[in-house]
Amino acid sequence: RDQACDLHALGAQCPPIRIVAGWWDIFLHQALEDFAAARAARGGAAGVELVVYAGGHFTTAGKRMTDITWDTLDWYDRHIQGRAAGGETARRPIKAEVVGAEPSEFL
């Protein structure tokens, strides 16, 4: 994480942020801190999303790259382009994959 980026200091000017991590990711703790800081900076407003996949840092990226890419492009369409994807108007701020369940089963 970039130490020069202080999400708390950005306040309402904090841009939309999508954070992707894995349950065994070496950066999971920082991802959770960044998610909380971005939500607080944006006043709990929409535009901050946390996705946690089953796996570690590299296994998540390696095994789920296609899912991560398409989901991120959809997120960009909604938050950067202002388009609702597939008629969806709102998503949960946290999407967590269930460990030991079928792949792509999320809470």
mmCIF file of C-alpha atoms in Angstrom:
data_model
loop_
_atom_site.group_PDB
_atom_site.id
_atom_site.type_symbol
_atom_site.label_atom_id
_atom_site.label_comp_id
_atom_site.label_asym_id
_atom_site.label_seq_id
_atom_site.Cartn_x
_atom_site.Cartn_y
_atom_site.Cartn_z
ATOM 1 C CA ARG A 1 0.000 0.000 0.000
ATOM 2 C CA ASP A 2 1.232 3.468 -0.807
ATOM 3 C CA GLN A 3 2.164 5.142 2.473
ATOM 4 C CA ALA A 4 1.763 8.561 0.825
ATOM 5 C CA CYS A 5 -1.978 7.935 0.332
ATOM 6 C CA ASP A 6 -3.774 8.856 3.541
ATOM 7 C CA LEU A 7 -7.394 7.838 2.969
ATOM 8 C CA HIS A 8 -8.508 9.564 6.186
ATOM 9 C CA ALA A 9 -7.043 12.884 5.028
ATOM 10 C CA LEU A 10 -8.893 12.714 1.696
ATOM 11 C CA GLY A 11 -12.266 12.910 3.422
ATOM 12 C CA ALA A 12 -15.162 13.386 1.012
ATOM 13 C CA GLN A 13 -12.680 13.672 -1.869
ATOM 14 C CA CYS A 14 -11.725 10.014 -1.447
ATOM 15 C CA PRO A 15 -12.312 8.420 -4.873
ATOM 16 C CA PRO A 16 -14.249 5.191 -5.393
ATOM 17 C CA ILE A 17 -12.043 2.285 -4.358
ATOM 18 C CA ARG A 18 -12.265 -1.460 -5.000
ATOM 19 C CA ILE A 19 -10.007 -3.596 -2.820
ATOM 20 C CA VAL A 20 -9.353 -7.252 -3.718
ATOM 21 C CA ALA A 21 -7.633 -9.668 -1.331
ATOM 22 C CA GLY A 22 -7.556 -13.338 -0.320
ATOM 23 C CA TRP A 23 -8.350 -14.886 3.048
ATOM 24 C CA TRP A 24 -4.707 -15.932 3.416
ATOM 25 C CA ASP A 25 -3.335 -12.868 1.655
ATOM 26 C CA ILE A 26 -0.230 -11.414 3.282
ATOM 27 C CA PHE A 27 -1.870 -7.999 2.798
ATOM 28 C CA LEU A 28 -5.346 -8.894 4.137
ATOM 29 C CA HIS A 29 -4.867 -6.856 7.310
ATOM 30 C CA GLN A 30 -3.921 -3.753 5.301
ATOM 31 C CA ALA A 31 -6.808 -4.360 2.878
ATOM 32 C CA LEU A 32 -9.256 -4.403 5.794
ATOM 33 C CA GLU A 33 -7.718 -1.226 7.235
ATOM 34 C CA ASP A 34 -7.905 0.510 3.845
ATOM 35 C CA PHE A 35 -11.530 -0.555 3.396
ATOM 36 C CA ALA A 36 -12.491 0.852 6.807
ATOM 37 C CA ALA A 37 -10.552 4.077 6.177
ATOM 38 C CA ALA A 38 -12.100 4.599 2.727
ATOM 39 C CA ARG A 39 -15.628 3.970 4.040
ATOM 40 C CA ALA A 40 -15.028 6.433 6.877
ATOM 41 C CA ALA A 41 -13.533 9.029 4.514
ATOM 42 C CA ARG A 42 -16.523 8.747 2.177
ATOM 43 C CA GLY A 43 -18.981 8.876 5.072
ATOM 44 C CA GLY A 44 -20.009 5.258 4.506
ATOM 45 C CA ALA A 45 -21.120 6.212 1.008
ATOM 46 C CA ALA A 46 -21.231 3.833 -1.900
ATOM 47 C CA GLY A 47 -18.147 3.501 -4.035
ATOM 48 C CA VAL A 48 -15.984 1.459 -1.679
ATOM 49 C CA GLU A 49 -15.953 -2.293 -2.192
ATOM 50 C CA LEU A 50 -13.987 -5.102 -0.581
ATOM 51 C CA VAL A 51 -13.776 -8.522 -2.253
ATOM 52 C CA VAL A 52 -12.094 -11.378 -0.388
ATOM 53 C CA TYR A 53 -11.435 -14.592 -2.319
ATOM 54 C CA ALA A 54 -10.441 -17.978 -0.896
ATOM 55 C CA GLY A 55 -6.663 -18.185 -1.205
ATOM 56 C CA GLY A 56 -3.507 -16.227 -0.652
ATOM 57 C CA HIS A 57 -2.079 -13.222 -2.443
ATOM 58 C CA PHE A 58 -0.640 -15.010 -5.475
ATOM 59 C CA THR A 59 -3.062 -17.953 -5.603
ATOM 60 C CA THR A 60 -6.021 -15.577 -5.648
ATOM 61 C CA ALA A 61 -4.517 -13.537 -8.471
ATOM 62 C CA GLY A 62 -3.444 -16.611 -10.413
ATOM 63 C CA LYS A 63 -6.570 -18.727 -10.091
ATOM 64 C CA ARG A 64 -9.180 -15.974 -10.197
ATOM 65 C CA MET A 65 -7.668 -13.463 -12.634
ATOM 66 C CA THR A 66 -10.519 -13.777 -15.146
ATOM 67 C CA ASP A 67 -13.174 -13.286 -12.447
ATOM 68 C CA ILE A 68 -11.262 -10.405 -10.893
ATOM 69 C CA THR A 69 -10.764 -8.719 -14.278
ATOM 70 C CA TRP A 70 -14.410 -8.904 -15.407
ATOM 71 C CA ASP A 71 -15.759 -7.942 -11.985
ATOM 72 C CA THR A 72 -13.364 -4.989 -11.822
ATOM 73 C CA LEU A 73 -14.342 -3.827 -15.321
ATOM 74 C CA ASP A 74 -17.995 -3.993 -14.233
ATOM 75 C CA TRP A 75 -17.085 -1.980 -11.125
ATOM 76 C CA TYR A 76 -15.315 0.637 -13.281
ATOM 77 C CA ASP A 77 -18.374 0.892 -15.526
ATOM 78 C CA ARG A 78 -20.547 1.647 -12.515
ATOM 79 C CA HIS A 79 -18.245 3.963 -10.584
ATOM 80 C CA ILE A 80 -16.197 5.671 -13.277
ATOM 81 C CA GLN A 81 -18.593 5.611 -16.240
ATOM 82 C CA GLY A 82 -21.753 5.896 -14.108
ATOM 83 C CA ARG A 83 -23.492 2.925 -15.747
ATOM 84 C CA ALA A 84 -25.517 0.304 -13.904
ATOM 85 C CA ALA A 85 -24.443 -3.179 -14.979
ATOM 86 C CA GLY A 86 -27.087 -5.744 -15.805
ATOM 87 C CA GLY A 87 -29.861 -3.668 -14.289
ATOM 88 C CA GLU A 88 -28.142 -3.845 -10.924
ATOM 89 C CA THR A 89 -28.596 -0.678 -8.915
ATOM 90 C CA ALA A 90 -26.609 -1.457 -5.776
ATOM 91 C CA ARG A 91 -24.108 -4.027 -4.533
ATOM 92 C CA ARG A 92 -22.998 -5.030 -1.108
ATOM 93 C CA PRO A 93 -19.859 -3.219 0.060
ATOM 94 C CA ILE A 94 -18.249 -6.522 1.107
ATOM 95 C CA LYS A 95 -18.158 -9.687 -0.987
ATOM 96 C CA ALA A 96 -16.462 -12.617 0.770
ATOM 97 C CA GLU A 97 -15.948 -16.044 -0.779
ATOM 98 C CA VAL A 98 -16.993 -18.917 1.481
ATOM 99 C CA VAL A 99 -14.006 -21.147 2.247
ATOM 100 C CA GLY A 100 -14.716 -24.834 1.639
ATOM 101 C CA ALA A 101 -17.873 -24.153 -0.372
ATOM 102 C CA GLU A 102 -18.382 -24.346 -4.094
ATOM 103 C CA PRO A 103 -16.093 -21.965 -5.995
ATOM 104 C CA SER A 104 -17.655 -18.536 -6.434
ATOM 105 C CA GLU A 105 -20.034 -18.944 -3.487
ATOM 106 C CA PHE A 106 -19.969 -15.586 -1.744
ATOM 107 C CA LEU A 107 -21.561 -14.125 1.371
#
